[in-house]
Coordinates of C-alpha atoms in Angstrom, one line a residue:
M1 CA -0.1 0.2 -0.4
H2 CA 1.2 3.2 -1.0
K3 CA 1.4 6.2 1.4
K4 CA -0.1 9.4 0.5
A5 CA 2.2 12.8 1.8
R6 CA 1.2 14.5 4.7
G7 CA -1.1 17.7 4.5
G8 CA -1.9 18.5 0.6
S9 CA -4.3 15.4 1.0
C10 CA -7.5 16.7 -1.3
E11 CA -9.9 15.1 1.4
G12 CA -8.5 16.8 4.2
E13 CA -6.4 15.6 6.7
K14 CA -7.7 12.8 8.6
S15 CA -8.3 12.7 12.7
G16 CA -5.5 12.0 14.8
A17 CA -8.3 9.0 16.2
Q18 CA -8.6 8.4 12.8
S19 CA -5.2 7.9 12.0
G20 CA -4.5 6.2 15.3
V21 CA -7.1 3.2 14.9
E22 CA -5.9 2.6 11.1
D23 CA -1.8 2.6 12.3
G24 CA -3.0 -0.5 14.7
L25 CA -5.0 -2.3 12.6
A26 CA -1.7 -2.6 10.2
A27 CA 0.5 -3.3 13.0
V28 CA -2.0 -6.4 14.1
D29 CA -2.3 -6.5 9.6
F30 CA 1.4 -6.9 8.8
P31 CA 1.9 -10.6 10.3
L32 CA -0.3 -12.2 8.7
L33 CA 0.8 -10.0 5.2
S34 CA 3.7 -11.5 5.3
M35 CA 2.3 -14.9 6.4
F36 CA 0.3 -14.4 2.6
N37 CA 3.1 -13.0 0.7
A38 CA 5.4 -16.4 1.5
F39 CA 2.5 -18.7 1.1
I40 CA 2.2 -16.9 -2.6
S41 CA 6.0 -17.4 -3.1
T42 CA 6.3 -20.8 -1.8
A43 CA 3.4 -22.0 -4.1
A44 CA 4.5 -20.0 -6.9
R45 CA 7.9 -21.8 -6.6
H46 CA 6.4 -25.0 -6.5
N47 CA 4.0 -24.4 -9.3
K48 CA 7.5 -23.2 -11.6
K49 CA 9.3 -26.7 -10.1
A50 CA 6.3 -28.0 -11.7
D51 CA 5.9 -27.1 -15.1
D52 CA 9.9 -27.4 -14.8
R53 CA 9.3 -30.8 -15.0
Q54 CA 6.0 -31.4 -17.1
I55 CA 8.0 -29.0 -20.3
K56 CA 11.1 -31.4 -19.3
D57 CA 9.8 -34.4 -19.8
R58 CA 8.0 -33.6 -23.2
L59 CA 11.4 -32.4 -23.9
E60 CA 13.2 -35.5 -23.4
Q61 CA 10.3 -37.4 -26.1
L62 CA 12.1 -35.1 -28.7
R63 CA 13.8 -36.3 -32.1
C64 CA 16.7 -33.8 -32.4
P65 CA 20.7 -33.8 -31.3
F66 CA 20.0 -32.8 -27.1
T67 CA 17.9 -36.6 -27.7
W68 CA 20.3 -38.1 -29.7
N69 CA 22.9 -39.1 -26.8
L70 CA 26.0 -38.1 -29.2
L71 CA 29.1 -39.2 -27.8
I72 CA 31.3 -35.9 -27.1
E73 CA 34.0 -35.7 -25.2
D74 CA 34.2 -31.9 -23.8
S75 CA 37.7 -31.9 -25.4
E76 CA 36.3 -32.8 -28.7
V77 CA 34.0 -29.4 -28.9
P78 CA 36.3 -26.9 -29.9
N79 CA 37.5 -29.2 -32.6
L80 CA 34.2 -30.7 -33.4
E81 CA 32.9 -27.7 -34.0
N82 CA 35.9 -26.2 -36.3
R83 CA 34.6 -29.3 -38.3
V84 CA 31.0 -28.4 -38.4
L85 CA 32.2 -24.7 -39.6
E86 CA 34.1 -25.7 -42.2
Q87 CA 31.3 -28.4 -43.4
L88 CA 29.1 -25.3 -44.1
E89 CA 31.7 -22.9 -45.4
F90 CA 33.7 -25.2 -48.1
L91 CA 31.3 -28.1 -48.5
D92 CA 28.5 -27.5 -51.5
N93 CA 25.2 -29.3 -49.6
S94 CA 21.9 -29.1 -50.3
H95 CA 21.2 -29.7 -46.6
N96 CA 23.3 -26.9 -44.4
A97 CA 20.3 -26.9 -42.2
R98 CA 20.5 -29.5 -41.0
T99 CA 24.0 -28.7 -40.2
H100 CA 23.2 -25.7 -38.8
N101 CA 21.0 -27.1 -36.1
L102 CA 24.1 -29.3 -35.3
L103 CA 25.8 -26.6 -34.8
A104 CA 23.6 -24.9 -32.6
Y105 CA 24.0 -27.7 -30.0
V106 CA 27.8 -26.8 -30.5
K107 CA 26.2 -23.4 -29.6
H108 CA 24.7 -25.0 -26.6
L109 CA 27.7 -26.8 -25.3
N110 CA 30.0 -24.4 -24.8
G111 CA 27.3 -22.1 -22.9
Q112 CA 26.8 -20.1 -25.9
N113 CA 23.0 -19.9 -25.9
E114 CA 22.3 -16.7 -27.9
E115 CA 23.9 -17.9 -30.8
A116 CA 22.6 -20.8 -30.5
L117 CA 20.0 -19.3 -31.3
E118 CA 20.4 -17.2 -34.6
C119 CA 22.2 -21.1 -35.6
L120 CA 18.1 -21.3 -35.6
K121 CA 17.5 -19.2 -36.9
K122 CA 19.6 -19.7 -40.4
A123 CA 18.8 -23.8 -40.3
E124 CA 14.6 -21.6 -39.8
D125 CA 15.4 -20.3 -42.7
L126 CA 16.9 -23.1 -45.4
I127 CA 14.0 -25.1 -44.5
Q128 CA 11.3 -22.2 -45.7
K129 CA 13.3 -21.9 -48.4
E130 CA 14.2 -25.4 -49.9
Y131 CA 11.3 -26.9 -48.4
A132 CA 8.7 -24.9 -48.5
D133 CA 6.3 -28.3 -49.8
H134 CA 7.6 -30.6 -46.4
L135 CA 7.6 -26.9 -44.5
D136 CA 6.4 -28.5 -40.7
R137 CA 7.6 -32.5 -41.3
R138 CA 10.9 -30.7 -42.2
S139 CA 11.6 -28.2 -39.2
L140 CA 10.6 -31.2 -36.1
V141 CA 14.4 -31.3 -35.5
T142 CA 14.8 -27.4 -35.5
W143 CA 11.8 -27.0 -33.4
G144 CA 13.0 -29.4 -30.9
N145 CA 16.6 -27.6 -30.8
Y146 CA 14.7 -24.5 -29.5
A147 CA 12.6 -25.8 -27.0
W148 CA 15.2 -27.5 -25.1
V149 CA 17.8 -24.3 -25.9
Y150 CA 14.9 -22.1 -23.8
Y151 CA 14.7 -24.0 -21.3
H152 CA 18.1 -24.0 -20.8
M153 CA 18.0 -20.2 -21.1
G154 CA 14.9 -20.5 -18.3
R155 CA 12.4 -19.1 -20.8
L156 CA 9.6 -21.8 -20.8
A157 CA 7.4 -20.1 -23.0
E158 CA 8.8 -19.9 -25.4
A159 CA 10.1 -23.6 -25.0
Q160 CA 6.5 -24.5 -24.7
T161 CA 5.5 -22.7 -27.6
Y162 CA 7.9 -24.4 -30.1
L163 CA 6.5 -27.7 -28.3
D164 CA 2.7 -27.0 -29.6
K165 CA 4.4 -26.9 -33.0
V166 CA 5.8 -29.9 -33.2
E167 CA 2.6 -31.4 -31.0
K168 CA 0.1 -30.1 -33.8
T169 CA 2.2 -32.1 -36.6
C170 CA 2.7 -35.0 -34.7
K171 CA -0.9 -34.7 -34.9
K172 CA -1.0 -33.8 -38.1
F173 CA 0.5 -36.8 -39.4
S174 CA -1.3 -39.0 -37.4
S175 CA 1.6 -40.4 -35.1
P176 CA 0.8 -42.2 -31.8
F177 CA 3.4 -39.8 -29.8
C178 CA 2.4 -36.4 -28.5
Y179 CA 6.7 -34.8 -28.7
R180 CA 7.8 -37.5 -31.8
M181 CA 6.9 -39.4 -35.1
E182 CA 8.5 -42.2 -37.4
D183 CA 10.6 -39.6 -40.1
P184 CA 13.3 -41.1 -42.8
W185 CA 15.0 -37.7 -42.9
M186 CA 14.9 -36.9 -38.9
D187 CA 16.7 -40.7 -38.9
S188 CA 19.2 -39.0 -41.9
D189 CA 19.1 -36.2 -39.6
E190 CA 20.3 -38.0 -36.6
G191 CA 22.8 -40.7 -38.8
W192 CA 24.7 -36.8 -40.4
A193 CA 24.6 -35.8 -36.7
L194 CA 26.3 -38.9 -35.3
L195 CA 28.6 -39.0 -37.9
K196 CA 29.9 -36.1 -37.8
C197 CA 30.8 -36.6 -33.7
G198 CA 33.0 -39.5 -34.2
G199 CA 33.9 -43.3 -34.2
R200 CA 32.1 -44.3 -31.2
N201 CA 28.8 -42.9 -32.9
Y202 CA 29.2 -44.7 -36.3
G203 CA 27.4 -48.1 -35.6
R204 CA 24.4 -46.1 -35.0
A205 CA 25.0 -43.9 -37.8
K206 CA 25.3 -46.3 -40.0
A207 CA 21.6 -47.6 -38.7
C208 CA 19.3 -44.4 -38.6
F209 CA 20.5 -44.2 -42.8
E210 CA 19.5 -48.4 -43.1
K211 CA 16.5 -47.3 -41.5
A212 CA 15.8 -44.5 -43.1
L213 CA 16.6 -46.3 -46.6
E214 CA 14.0 -48.9 -45.6
V215 CA 11.2 -46.5 -46.4
D216 CA 13.1 -44.9 -49.1
P217 CA 15.9 -47.3 -50.9
D218 CA 16.2 -45.1 -53.4
N219 CA 16.8 -41.8 -51.5
P220 CA 20.9 -40.3 -53.1
E221 CA 20.8 -38.8 -49.4
F222 CA 20.4 -41.3 -47.4
S223 CA 22.3 -43.3 -50.0
A224 CA 25.0 -41.4 -49.6
G225 CA 25.0 -41.6 -46.1
Y226 CA 25.0 -45.4 -45.5
A227 CA 28.1 -45.7 -47.5
I228 CA 30.3 -43.0 -46.2
T229 CA 28.9 -44.5 -43.0
T230 CA 30.5 -47.9 -43.8
Y231 CA 33.7 -46.5 -45.3
R232 CA 34.5 -44.5 -41.9
L233 CA 33.5 -48.1 -40.3
E234 CA 36.5 -50.0 -42.0
G235 CA 38.8 -47.1 -41.0
F236 CA 37.7 -46.9 -37.6
N237 CA 37.3 -50.6 -36.4
P238 CA 39.3 -52.8 -39.3
T239 CA 38.1 -55.9 -37.4
T240 CA 37.1 -59.6 -39.6
K241 CA 34.2 -57.6 -40.3
Y242 CA 34.5 -54.5 -41.8
K243 CA 38.5 -56.4 -43.9
T244 CA 36.0 -57.4 -46.9
S245 CA 35.8 -53.5 -48.6
F246 CA 32.2 -53.8 -47.4
S247 CA 31.8 -50.0 -48.9
L248 CA 32.7 -50.6 -51.9
Q249 CA 29.5 -51.8 -52.7
P250 CA 27.4 -49.5 -51.3
L251 CA 29.8 -46.2 -52.1
R252 CA 28.8 -47.3 -55.9
R253 CA 25.6 -47.4 -55.8
A254 CA 25.7 -43.2 -53.7
L255 CA 26.9 -42.3 -56.9
K256 CA 25.3 -44.0 -59.8
L257 CA 22.7 -42.1 -57.4
N258 CA 23.7 -38.5 -56.9
P259 CA 26.7 -38.2 -59.8
E260 CA 27.3 -35.4 -58.5
N261 CA 28.6 -36.5 -55.3
V262 CA 32.1 -35.0 -55.7
Y263 CA 32.7 -36.2 -51.7
V264 CA 31.5 -39.8 -52.0
K265 CA 33.1 -40.1 -55.3
V266 CA 37.0 -39.1 -53.9
L267 CA 35.9 -41.6 -51.3
L268 CA 35.1 -44.1 -54.1
A269 CA 38.6 -43.7 -55.7
L270 CA 39.9 -44.6 -52.3
K271 CA 38.2 -47.7 -51.9
L272 CA 39.2 -49.0 -55.3
Q273 CA 42.9 -48.0 -54.8
D274 CA 42.6 -50.4 -51.6
V275 CA 41.1 -53.4 -53.5
G276 CA 43.7 -52.8 -56.4
K277 CA 41.6 -50.6 -58.9
K278 CA 44.2 -48.1 -58.7
A279 CA 43.2 -46.5 -62.7
E280 CA 39.8 -46.9 -62.3
G281 CA 40.4 -44.7 -58.9
E282 CA 42.3 -42.2 -60.5
K283 CA 40.6 -41.6 -63.2
L284 CA 37.6 -41.1 -60.5
L285 CA 40.6 -39.2 -58.4
E286 CA 40.8 -37.4 -61.6
E287 CA 37.2 -36.7 -62.3
A288 CA 37.0 -35.0 -58.5
L289 CA 39.4 -32.8 -59.1
S290 CA 38.4 -30.8 -62.3
S291 CA 35.5 -30.1 -60.7
Q292 CA 34.7 -26.7 -58.2
S293 CA 32.4 -28.2 -55.9
S294 CA 34.0 -29.0 -52.2
Q295 CA 37.3 -28.2 -53.3
I296 CA 38.9 -28.3 -50.0
Y297 CA 37.4 -31.7 -48.9
V298 CA 38.8 -33.1 -52.5
F299 CA 41.8 -31.8 -52.2
R300 CA 42.1 -33.9 -48.5
Y301 CA 41.2 -37.1 -50.2
A302 CA 42.9 -36.9 -53.2
A303 CA 46.2 -36.0 -51.5
K304 CA 45.3 -39.2 -49.1
F305 CA 45.4 -41.5 -52.4
Y306 CA 48.1 -39.4 -53.9
R307 CA 50.9 -40.2 -50.8
R308 CA 50.0 -43.6 -50.9
K309 CA 50.8 -43.9 -54.6
G310 CA 54.3 -42.6 -53.4
C311 CA 53.8 -39.3 -55.0
L312 CA 54.3 -37.3 -51.6
D313 CA 55.4 -34.0 -53.7
K314 CA 51.2 -33.5 -55.6
A315 CA 49.9 -34.6 -52.1
L316 CA 51.7 -31.1 -50.0
Q317 CA 50.7 -29.1 -52.6
L318 CA 47.1 -29.9 -52.5
L319 CA 47.1 -30.4 -48.5
K320 CA 48.6 -27.0 -48.2
M321 CA 46.0 -25.3 -50.8
A322 CA 43.5 -27.4 -48.5
L323 CA 45.4 -25.7 -45.5
E324 CA 45.3 -22.4 -46.7
A325 CA 41.7 -22.3 -46.5
A326 CA 41.6 -24.3 -43.3
P327 CA 44.9 -23.3 -40.8
T328 CA 42.8 -25.2 -38.1
S329 CA 41.9 -28.3 -39.7
A330 CA 44.0 -31.7 -37.1
I331 CA 42.9 -34.0 -40.0
L332 CA 45.0 -31.9 -42.8
H333 CA 47.9 -31.6 -40.5
H334 CA 47.8 -35.1 -39.8
Q335 CA 47.8 -35.8 -43.3
I336 CA 51.0 -33.5 -44.2
G337 CA 52.5 -34.4 -41.0
L338 CA 52.2 -38.1 -42.9
C339 CA 54.2 -37.0 -46.0
Y340 CA 57.0 -35.6 -43.9
K341 CA 57.4 -38.8 -42.4
E342 CA 57.7 -40.6 -45.2
Q343 CA 59.6 -38.2 -46.9
L344 CA 62.1 -39.3 -43.8
R345 CA 62.0 -42.8 -44.1
K346 CA 63.1 -42.8 -48.1
S347 CA 65.6 -40.2 -46.9
R348 CA 67.3 -42.7 -44.9
G349 CA 70.7 -43.1 -45.2
K350 CA 70.9 -39.8 -47.4
D351 CA 71.7 -35.8 -46.3
P352 CA 71.6 -35.4 -42.3
K353 CA 70.5 -32.0 -42.1
Q354 CA 67.7 -32.5 -45.3
A355 CA 66.4 -35.5 -42.5
S356 CA 66.7 -33.5 -39.6
S357 CA 64.4 -30.8 -41.4
T358 CA 62.3 -33.0 -42.6
L359 CA 62.0 -34.2 -38.8
R360 CA 61.0 -30.7 -38.3
L361 CA 58.1 -30.3 -40.0
A362 CA 56.1 -33.8 -39.6
I363 CA 57.2 -33.1 -36.0
A364 CA 55.4 -29.2 -36.0
H365 CA 52.5 -30.6 -37.4
F366 CA 51.8 -33.4 -35.4
E367 CA 51.8 -31.4 -32.5
A368 CA 49.7 -28.5 -34.5
A369 CA 47.5 -32.5 -35.0
V370 CA 47.2 -32.8 -31.1
K371 CA 46.3 -29.6 -30.4
E372 CA 43.3 -28.8 -32.3
K373 CA 42.0 -32.5 -31.5
P374 CA 43.3 -33.3 -28.2
T375 CA 42.1 -36.9 -28.4
F376 CA 43.0 -37.4 -32.0
G377 CA 44.3 -41.2 -31.3
L378 CA 46.9 -41.9 -34.3
A379 CA 48.3 -38.5 -34.2
Y380 CA 49.6 -39.0 -31.0
L381 CA 51.1 -42.7 -31.6
D382 CA 52.8 -40.6 -34.8
L383 CA 54.2 -37.4 -32.8
A384 CA 55.9 -40.1 -30.2
N385 CA 57.3 -42.0 -33.1
M386 CA 58.6 -38.6 -34.1
Y387 CA 59.8 -38.2 -30.9
T388 CA 62.0 -41.1 -31.0
K389 CA 63.5 -40.7 -34.0
G390 CA 64.4 -37.3 -33.0
G391 CA 65.8 -38.7 -29.8
E392 CA 63.8 -37.0 -27.4
Y393 CA 62.4 -39.8 -24.9
Q394 CA 60.9 -37.5 -23.1
K395 CA 58.7 -36.2 -24.8
A396 CA 58.3 -39.3 -26.6
E397 CA 57.2 -40.7 -23.0
D398 CA 54.6 -38.4 -22.2
T399 CA 53.1 -38.7 -25.9
Y400 CA 52.4 -41.9 -25.2
Q401 CA 51.0 -41.9 -21.2
K402 CA 48.6 -38.3 -23.3
V403 CA 47.7 -41.5 -26.0
L404 CA 47.4 -43.7 -23.1
S405 CA 45.2 -41.2 -20.9
L406 CA 42.3 -41.2 -23.8
R407 CA 39.2 -42.6 -22.5
E408 CA 37.9 -43.8 -25.1
V409 CA 39.7 -45.4 -27.7
N410 CA 39.0 -48.2 -30.6
K411 CA 40.4 -51.6 -30.3
S412 CA 42.4 -51.9 -33.0
L413 CA 44.5 -48.4 -31.7
L414 CA 44.3 -49.8 -28.7
Q415 CA 46.0 -52.3 -29.6
Q416 CA 48.4 -50.3 -32.3
I417 CA 49.3 -48.0 -29.1
H418 CA 50.2 -50.6 -26.9
F419 CA 52.5 -52.4 -29.6
R420 CA 54.3 -49.5 -30.1
Y421 CA 54.7 -48.3 -26.6
D422 CA 56.4 -51.8 -25.9
Q423 CA 59.1 -51.3 -28.8
F424 CA 59.5 -48.2 -27.5
Q425 CA 59.9 -49.4 -23.7
E426 CA 62.3 -52.2 -25.6
R427 CA 64.4 -50.1 -26.9
H428 CA 64.7 -46.2 -25.2
R429 CA 63.4 -47.1 -21.3
K430 CA 62.3 -50.0 -19.5
P431 CA 63.3 -53.2 -18.7
E432 CA 62.1 -56.2 -19.9
G433 CA 59.6 -57.0 -17.3
D434 CA 58.1 -54.3 -17.5
A435 CA 57.8 -54.4 -21.9
R436 CA 56.4 -57.9 -21.6
A437 CA 53.5 -56.6 -19.5
C438 CA 52.9 -54.4 -22.4
S439 CA 53.3 -56.3 -25.0
S440 CA 50.2 -59.1 -22.7
R441 CA 48.0 -56.3 -22.2
G442 CA 48.1 -55.6 -26.0
L443 CA 47.6 -58.8 -27.1
N444 CA 44.4 -59.7 -24.9
V445 CA 42.5 -56.0 -26.2
D446 CA 41.1 -57.9 -30.0
R447 CA 42.0 -60.6 -31.0
E448 CA 40.9 -60.6 -34.2
S449 CA 43.6 -56.7 -34.8
D450 CA 46.0 -57.2 -37.4
A451 CA 48.4 -55.5 -35.0
Q452 CA 48.2 -58.7 -32.6
G453 CA 50.2 -60.7 -35.1
K454 CA 53.1 -58.3 -34.4
I455 CA 52.7 -58.2 -30.8
V456 CA 53.6 -62.1 -30.9
S457 CA 56.7 -61.4 -32.8
A458 CA 57.6 -59.0 -30.1
L459 CA 56.2 -61.7 -27.4
E460 CA 58.7 -64.3 -29.0
K461 CA 61.2 -62.5 -29.2
L462 CA 61.4 -62.0 -25.6
S463 CA 60.9 -65.8 -25.3
I464 CA 57.5 -65.4 -23.9
R465 CA 54.4 -67.7 -25.1
P466 CA 51.0 -66.4 -25.2
S467 CA 47.8 -68.2 -24.1
S468 CA 46.5 -69.9 -26.3
E469 CA 42.8 -68.5 -24.9

């Protein structure tokens, strides 16, 4: 209650008795008023918590990056953001809305919710331009992201607005669920997000594309996603299941459905090189290089083709052009380091000064690779190897310890780590007993890996026979 100033009342001054009565009533009412206000405040807090729980339950039913269980280490987030930004800038793609959706999630992980909203606005604008005939269905992932971001910002009313949009669309298409529906494009979007987030997500990405292809087997986008995922799985998990070049036919089919997809074209070229069809692979590679589309990605994979062919100067030329455009790319730094590593191997016994210079270049690029991507296991191994060749044994030891401390490493790579570290210990650091223990650990990691035979040989040199289990 606002009090009026003394004197100057348009109703005249109240009598002293009347004023005293009112003051007494105020004194009596004040504790009751405080209790009432406290009750209202407590009730409001309870209602807010109830609203929060109700909205959270609805949010968890959505299909978007917030609910796809993307396995990303905290240390990987900066590198993931760089790679998503590179994709938006350099990969010619008519499906950039899904990339902006993933970037919005990454921005949220960085605590940048306002920037996340900006990404979602871009995704929304692209969907309106590209999918006018299927606007509501293609907007579901974006709306889900909006709802989650607003929820984390404490803006529950706006979160509910986007939940209502999702619910309306689910009803329109007769979904049995209020806040989710089956849709092959959503399966595809989930697959692409999983694929972008690293090897631990590849298996689920493959399942997403398989599910989408069951509905639309001739869809070029779904086919490309499936082919790329199988190619990545072969490199990430080279067990018996993936040694038969399983990705060759999916890559051929994806290119047949969309001959303009140069990303698929260069991967097919590399796979043809793997299976001994080098001439066919190089022809495809030259076609991709003659295109103006997605050149940074084409250069990267073409360089890998030429490095494996032994054309190191050509590979380095392509990689350096790509690096000018994407200087923070861990993959490009690693590929350049591999070229210098191979040059060093070929120059063995020749010019010592040139060899020393090449070694320093290899180390510099491997160091850049692990700086940009602190979970890059292969780059750590190559870096440790170069430190060893340069006689920097303590740096090599520290690098091995870093790669051994990585929380999530696939079995094949883990076995390589133990094998290489075993060799390092045997030659430069530890007594024979420690080397035996390291080799035995490596042998038990994955009995299907190619590295197992090397570890068996190392054990035999130490007069140890592994068990026949």
